[in-house]
PDB file of C-alpha atoms in Angstrom:
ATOM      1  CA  UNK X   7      23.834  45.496   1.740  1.00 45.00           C
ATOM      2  CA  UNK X   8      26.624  46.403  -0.253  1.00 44.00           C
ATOM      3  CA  UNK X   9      27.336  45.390  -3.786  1.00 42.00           C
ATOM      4  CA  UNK X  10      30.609  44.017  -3.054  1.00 43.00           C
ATOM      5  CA  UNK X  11      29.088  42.121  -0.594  1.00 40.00           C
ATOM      6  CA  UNK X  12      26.383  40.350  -2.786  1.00 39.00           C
ATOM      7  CA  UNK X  13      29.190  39.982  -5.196  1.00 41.00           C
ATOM      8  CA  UNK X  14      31.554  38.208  -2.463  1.00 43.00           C
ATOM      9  CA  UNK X  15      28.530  36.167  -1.539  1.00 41.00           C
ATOM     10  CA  UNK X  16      27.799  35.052  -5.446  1.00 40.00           C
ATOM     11  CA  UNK X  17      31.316  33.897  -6.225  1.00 41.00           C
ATOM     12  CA  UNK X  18      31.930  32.043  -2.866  1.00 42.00           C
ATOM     13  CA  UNK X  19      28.051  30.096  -4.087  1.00 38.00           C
ATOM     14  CA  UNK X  20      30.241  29.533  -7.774  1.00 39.00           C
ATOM     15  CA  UNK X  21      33.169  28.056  -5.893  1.00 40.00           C
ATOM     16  CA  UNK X  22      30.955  25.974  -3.312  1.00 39.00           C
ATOM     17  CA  UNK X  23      28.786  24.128  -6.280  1.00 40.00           C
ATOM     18  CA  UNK X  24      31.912  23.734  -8.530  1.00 45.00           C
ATOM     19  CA  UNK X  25      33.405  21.965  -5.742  1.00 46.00           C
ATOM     20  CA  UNK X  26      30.384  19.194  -5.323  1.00 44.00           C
ATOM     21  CA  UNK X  27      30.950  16.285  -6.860  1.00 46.00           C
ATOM     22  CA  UNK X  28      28.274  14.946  -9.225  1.00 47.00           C
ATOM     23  CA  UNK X  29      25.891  11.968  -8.898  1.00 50.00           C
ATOM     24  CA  UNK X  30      25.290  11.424 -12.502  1.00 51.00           C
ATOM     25  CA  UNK X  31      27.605  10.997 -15.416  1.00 52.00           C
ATOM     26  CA  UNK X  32      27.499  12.059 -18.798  1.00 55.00           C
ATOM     27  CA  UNK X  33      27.615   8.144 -20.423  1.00 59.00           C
ATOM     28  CA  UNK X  34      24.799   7.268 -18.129  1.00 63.00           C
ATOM     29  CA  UNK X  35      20.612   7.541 -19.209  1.00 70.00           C
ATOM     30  CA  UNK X  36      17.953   7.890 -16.977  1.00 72.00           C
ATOM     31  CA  UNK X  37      14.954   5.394 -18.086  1.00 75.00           C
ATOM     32  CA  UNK X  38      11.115   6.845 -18.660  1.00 81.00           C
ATOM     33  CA  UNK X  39       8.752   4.524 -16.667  1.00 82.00           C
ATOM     34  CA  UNK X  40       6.185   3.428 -19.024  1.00 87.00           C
ATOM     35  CA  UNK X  41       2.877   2.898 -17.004  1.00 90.00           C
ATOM     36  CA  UNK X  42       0.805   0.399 -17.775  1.00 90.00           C
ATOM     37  CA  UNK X  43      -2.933   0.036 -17.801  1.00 92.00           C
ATOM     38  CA  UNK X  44      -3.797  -2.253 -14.120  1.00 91.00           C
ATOM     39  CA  UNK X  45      -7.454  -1.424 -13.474  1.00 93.00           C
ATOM     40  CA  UNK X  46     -10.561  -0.305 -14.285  1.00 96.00           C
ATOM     41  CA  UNK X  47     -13.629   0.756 -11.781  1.00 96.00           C
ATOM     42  CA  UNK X  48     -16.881   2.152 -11.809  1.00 98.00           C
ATOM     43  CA  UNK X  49     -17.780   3.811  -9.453  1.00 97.00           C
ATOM     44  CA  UNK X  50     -21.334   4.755  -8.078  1.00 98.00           C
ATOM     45  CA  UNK X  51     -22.610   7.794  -6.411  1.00 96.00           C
ATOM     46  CA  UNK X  52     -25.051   8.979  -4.143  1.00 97.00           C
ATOM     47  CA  UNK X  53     -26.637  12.311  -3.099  1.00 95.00           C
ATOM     48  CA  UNK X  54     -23.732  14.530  -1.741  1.00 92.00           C
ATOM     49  CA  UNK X  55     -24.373  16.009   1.900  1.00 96.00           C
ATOM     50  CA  UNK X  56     -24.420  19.748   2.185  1.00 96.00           C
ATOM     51  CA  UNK X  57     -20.976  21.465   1.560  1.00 94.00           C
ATOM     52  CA  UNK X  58     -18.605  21.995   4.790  1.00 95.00           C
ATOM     53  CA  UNK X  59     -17.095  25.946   4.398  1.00 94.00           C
ATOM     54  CA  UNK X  60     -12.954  25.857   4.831  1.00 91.00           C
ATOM     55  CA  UNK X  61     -10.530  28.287   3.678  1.00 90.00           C
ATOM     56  CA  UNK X  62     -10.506  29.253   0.187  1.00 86.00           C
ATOM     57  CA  UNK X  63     -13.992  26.743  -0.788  1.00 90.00           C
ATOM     58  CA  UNK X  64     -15.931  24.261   0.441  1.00 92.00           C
ATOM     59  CA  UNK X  65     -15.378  20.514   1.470  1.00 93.00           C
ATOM     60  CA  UNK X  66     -18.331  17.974  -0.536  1.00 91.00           C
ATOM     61  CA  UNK X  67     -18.897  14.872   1.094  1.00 95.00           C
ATOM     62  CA  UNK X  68     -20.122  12.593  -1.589  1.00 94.00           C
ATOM     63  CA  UNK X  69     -20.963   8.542  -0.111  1.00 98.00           C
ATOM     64  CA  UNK X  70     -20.094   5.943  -2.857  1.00 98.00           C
ATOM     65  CA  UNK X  71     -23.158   3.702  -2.861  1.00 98.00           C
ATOM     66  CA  UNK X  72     -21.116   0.759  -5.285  1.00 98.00           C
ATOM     67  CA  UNK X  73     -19.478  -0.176  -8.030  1.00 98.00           C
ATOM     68  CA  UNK X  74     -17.155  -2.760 -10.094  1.00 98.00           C
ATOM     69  CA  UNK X  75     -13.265  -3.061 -10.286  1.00 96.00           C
ATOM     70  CA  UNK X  76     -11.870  -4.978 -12.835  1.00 96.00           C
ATOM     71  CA  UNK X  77      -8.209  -5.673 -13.609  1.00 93.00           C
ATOM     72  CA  UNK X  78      -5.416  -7.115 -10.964  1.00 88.00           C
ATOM     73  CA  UNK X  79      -7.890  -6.894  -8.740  1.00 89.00           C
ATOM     74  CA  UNK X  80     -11.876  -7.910  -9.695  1.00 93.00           C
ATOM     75  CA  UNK X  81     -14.055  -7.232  -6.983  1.00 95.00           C
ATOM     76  CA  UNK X  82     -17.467  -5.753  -6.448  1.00 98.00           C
ATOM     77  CA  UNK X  83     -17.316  -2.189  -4.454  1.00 98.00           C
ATOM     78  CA  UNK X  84     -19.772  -2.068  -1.243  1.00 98.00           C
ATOM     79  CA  UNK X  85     -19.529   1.524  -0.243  1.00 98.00           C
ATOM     80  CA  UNK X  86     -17.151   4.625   0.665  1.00 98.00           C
ATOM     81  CA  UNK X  87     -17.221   8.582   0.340  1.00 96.00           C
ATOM     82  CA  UNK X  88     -15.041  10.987  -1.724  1.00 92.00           C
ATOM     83  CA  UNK X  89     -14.605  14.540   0.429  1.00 92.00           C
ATOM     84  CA  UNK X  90     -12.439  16.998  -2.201  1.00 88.00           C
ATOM     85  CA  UNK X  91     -12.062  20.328  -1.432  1.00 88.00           C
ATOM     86  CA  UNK X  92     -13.792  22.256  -3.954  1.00 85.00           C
ATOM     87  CA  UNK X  93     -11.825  25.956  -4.596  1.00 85.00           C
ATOM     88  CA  UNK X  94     -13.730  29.143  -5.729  1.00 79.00           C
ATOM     89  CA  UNK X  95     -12.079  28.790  -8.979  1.00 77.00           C
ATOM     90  CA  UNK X  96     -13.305  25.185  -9.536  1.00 72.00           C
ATOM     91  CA  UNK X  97     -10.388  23.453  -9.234  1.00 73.00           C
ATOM     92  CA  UNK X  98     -10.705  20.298  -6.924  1.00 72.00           C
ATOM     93  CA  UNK X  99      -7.584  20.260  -4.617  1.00 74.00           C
ATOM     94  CA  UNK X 100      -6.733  17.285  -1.706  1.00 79.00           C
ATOM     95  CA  UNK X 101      -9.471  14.883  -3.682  1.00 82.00           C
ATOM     96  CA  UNK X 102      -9.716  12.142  -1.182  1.00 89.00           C
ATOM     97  CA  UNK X 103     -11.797   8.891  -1.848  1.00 92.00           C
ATOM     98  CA  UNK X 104     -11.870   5.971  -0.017  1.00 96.00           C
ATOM     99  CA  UNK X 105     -13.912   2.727  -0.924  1.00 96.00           C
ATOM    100  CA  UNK X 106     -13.859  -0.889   0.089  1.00 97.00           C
ATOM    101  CA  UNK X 107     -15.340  -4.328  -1.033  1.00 97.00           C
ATOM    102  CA  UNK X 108     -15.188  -7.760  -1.710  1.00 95.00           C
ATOM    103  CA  UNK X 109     -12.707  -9.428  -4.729  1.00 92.00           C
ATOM    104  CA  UNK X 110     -14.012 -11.965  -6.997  1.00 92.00           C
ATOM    105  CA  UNK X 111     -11.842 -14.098  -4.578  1.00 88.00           C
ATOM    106  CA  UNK X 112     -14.039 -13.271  -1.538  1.00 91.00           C
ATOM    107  CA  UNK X 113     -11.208 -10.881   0.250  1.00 90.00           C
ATOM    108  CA  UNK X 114     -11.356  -7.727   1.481  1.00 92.00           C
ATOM    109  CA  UNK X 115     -10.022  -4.573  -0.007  1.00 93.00           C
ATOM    110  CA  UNK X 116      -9.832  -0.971   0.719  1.00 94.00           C
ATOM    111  CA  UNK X 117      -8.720   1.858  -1.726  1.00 93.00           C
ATOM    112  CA  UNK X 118      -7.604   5.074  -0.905  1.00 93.00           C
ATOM    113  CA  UNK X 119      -7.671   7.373  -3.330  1.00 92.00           C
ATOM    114  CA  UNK X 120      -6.123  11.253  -3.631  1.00 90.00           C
ATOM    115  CA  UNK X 121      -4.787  14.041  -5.613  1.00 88.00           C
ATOM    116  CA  UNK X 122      -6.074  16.725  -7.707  1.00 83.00           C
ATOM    117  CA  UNK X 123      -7.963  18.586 -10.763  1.00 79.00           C
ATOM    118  CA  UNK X 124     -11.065  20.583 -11.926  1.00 76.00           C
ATOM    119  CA  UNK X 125     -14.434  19.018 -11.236  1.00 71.00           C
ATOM    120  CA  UNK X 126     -14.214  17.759 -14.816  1.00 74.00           C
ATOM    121  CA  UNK X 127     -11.561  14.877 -13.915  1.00 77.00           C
ATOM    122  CA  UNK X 128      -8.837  14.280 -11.679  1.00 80.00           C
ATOM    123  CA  UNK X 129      -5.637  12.831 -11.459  1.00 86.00           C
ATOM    124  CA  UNK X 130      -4.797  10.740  -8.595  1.00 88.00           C
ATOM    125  CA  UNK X 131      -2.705   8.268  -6.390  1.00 90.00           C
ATOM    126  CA  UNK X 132      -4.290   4.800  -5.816  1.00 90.00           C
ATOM    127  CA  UNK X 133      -2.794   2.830  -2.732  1.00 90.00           C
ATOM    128  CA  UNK X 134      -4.905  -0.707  -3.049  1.00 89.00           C
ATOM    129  CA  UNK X 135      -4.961  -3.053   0.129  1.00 88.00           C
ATOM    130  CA  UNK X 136      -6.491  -6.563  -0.454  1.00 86.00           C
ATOM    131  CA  UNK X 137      -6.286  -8.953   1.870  1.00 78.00           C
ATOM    132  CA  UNK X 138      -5.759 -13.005   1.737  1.00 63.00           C
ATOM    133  CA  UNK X 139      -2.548 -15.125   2.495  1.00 55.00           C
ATOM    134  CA  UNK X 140      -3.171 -18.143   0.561  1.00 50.00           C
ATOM    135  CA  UNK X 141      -2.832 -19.904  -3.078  1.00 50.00           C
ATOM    136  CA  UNK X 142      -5.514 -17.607  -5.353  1.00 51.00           C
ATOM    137  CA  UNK X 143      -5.362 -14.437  -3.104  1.00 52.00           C
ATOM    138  CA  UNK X 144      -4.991 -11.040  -4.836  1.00 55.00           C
ATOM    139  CA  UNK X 145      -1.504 -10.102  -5.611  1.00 61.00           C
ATOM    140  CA  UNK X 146       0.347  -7.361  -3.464  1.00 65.00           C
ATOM    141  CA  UNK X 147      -0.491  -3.904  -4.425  1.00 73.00           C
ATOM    142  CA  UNK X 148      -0.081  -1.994  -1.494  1.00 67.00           C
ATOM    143  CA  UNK X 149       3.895  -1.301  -2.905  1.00 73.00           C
ATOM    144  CA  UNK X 150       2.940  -0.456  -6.379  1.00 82.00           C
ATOM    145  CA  UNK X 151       2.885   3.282  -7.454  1.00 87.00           C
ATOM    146  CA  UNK X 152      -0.639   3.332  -9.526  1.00 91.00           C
ATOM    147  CA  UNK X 153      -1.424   6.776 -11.591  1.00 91.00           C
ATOM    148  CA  UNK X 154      -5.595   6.824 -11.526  1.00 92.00           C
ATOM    149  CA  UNK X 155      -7.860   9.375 -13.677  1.00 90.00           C
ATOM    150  CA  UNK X 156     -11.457   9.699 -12.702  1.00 89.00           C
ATOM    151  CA  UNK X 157     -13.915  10.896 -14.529  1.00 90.00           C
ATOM    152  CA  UNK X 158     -17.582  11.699 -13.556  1.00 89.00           C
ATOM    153  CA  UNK X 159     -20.463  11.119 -16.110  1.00 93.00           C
ATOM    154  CA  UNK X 160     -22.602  13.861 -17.362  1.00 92.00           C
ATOM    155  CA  UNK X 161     -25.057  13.569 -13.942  1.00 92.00           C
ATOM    156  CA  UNK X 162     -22.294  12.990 -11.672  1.00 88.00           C
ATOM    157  CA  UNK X 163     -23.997  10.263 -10.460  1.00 94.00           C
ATOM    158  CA  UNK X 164     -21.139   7.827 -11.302  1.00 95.00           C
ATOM    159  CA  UNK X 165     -17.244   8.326 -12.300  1.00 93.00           C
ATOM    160  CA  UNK X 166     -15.330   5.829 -14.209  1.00 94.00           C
ATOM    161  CA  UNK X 167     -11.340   5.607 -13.233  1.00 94.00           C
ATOM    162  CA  UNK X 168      -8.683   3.802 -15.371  1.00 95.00           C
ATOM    163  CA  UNK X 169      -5.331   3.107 -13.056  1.00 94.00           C
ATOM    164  CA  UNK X 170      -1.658   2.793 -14.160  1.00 94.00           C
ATOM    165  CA  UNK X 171       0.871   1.598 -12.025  1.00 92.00           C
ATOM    166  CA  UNK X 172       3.911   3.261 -12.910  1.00 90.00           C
ATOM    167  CA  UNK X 173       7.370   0.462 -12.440  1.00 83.00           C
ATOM    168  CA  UNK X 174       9.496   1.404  -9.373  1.00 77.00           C
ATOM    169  CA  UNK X 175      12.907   2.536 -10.490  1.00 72.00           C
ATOM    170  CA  UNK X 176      15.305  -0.504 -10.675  1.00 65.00           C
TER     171      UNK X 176
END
């Protein structure tokens, strides 16, 4: 391609983006969410299967044997699995956990769980169903954005995660 060319092709790209109008003006401040501490859980562990081989690592399959959650929702966990994808490098990529129980209120819930991060701790996306209709029930979560880390204990035989739900832009 010819230099005049590319430089035809730049200055036509100059006079295209000076010509879109803006979405933002100069007077006007785009707020920080400020997260704010929802939940707690521990979470329990048992022996993981033997590793699946995919591209790049290996897929764990680890069951969840139990647990506690404590915050907007209090509940007891009855079981669930975690299957990252652990890379040769160690970094955990597409961590997905998924766990269910009963609340404090005798409902249902179900957490899903993913994101990524070494082996040491992750950060990830909570999406919380809990079910119930009535006067008492647990308060909707499934909307609410909520930041999680985990972190496994020394054994990795349990991890603890502390979730944040992070305000929806108003």
């Amino acid at each position: 391609m010819r230099r005049s060319t590319i430089i035809g092709m730049l200055a036509g790209l100059f006079t295209l983006s000076a010509a879109l109008p803006t979405t933002t003006s100069s007077t006007s401040a785009i707020a920080t969410p400020i997260p704010t501490q929802t939940l707690t859980a521990e979470i329990l562990l048992g022996s993981a299967l033997r590793p699946i081989p995919v591209p790049g690592g290996a897929r764990l399959i680890e069951p969840i044997t139990g647990g506690t959650v404590n915050g907007v929702i209090n509940g007891t966990i009855s079981g669930g699995f975690a299957s990252p994808i652990l890379t040769s490098n160690g970094t955990i990529h597409q961590v997905s956990i998924y766990v269910y129980g009963l609340t404090s209120t005798n409902q249902s819930f179900f957490v899903r769980e993913t994101g990524v991060g070494p082996k040491t701790g992750q950060v990830t996306r909570l999406e919380i169903e809990a079910g119930g209709h009535g006067p008492g029930d647990e308060v909707d979560l499934y909307d609410t954005f909520i930041l999680a880390r985990v972190e496994p204990n020394k054994a990795e035989t349990a991890v603890s995660v502390q979730g944040y739900a992070v305000p929806q832009p108003v």
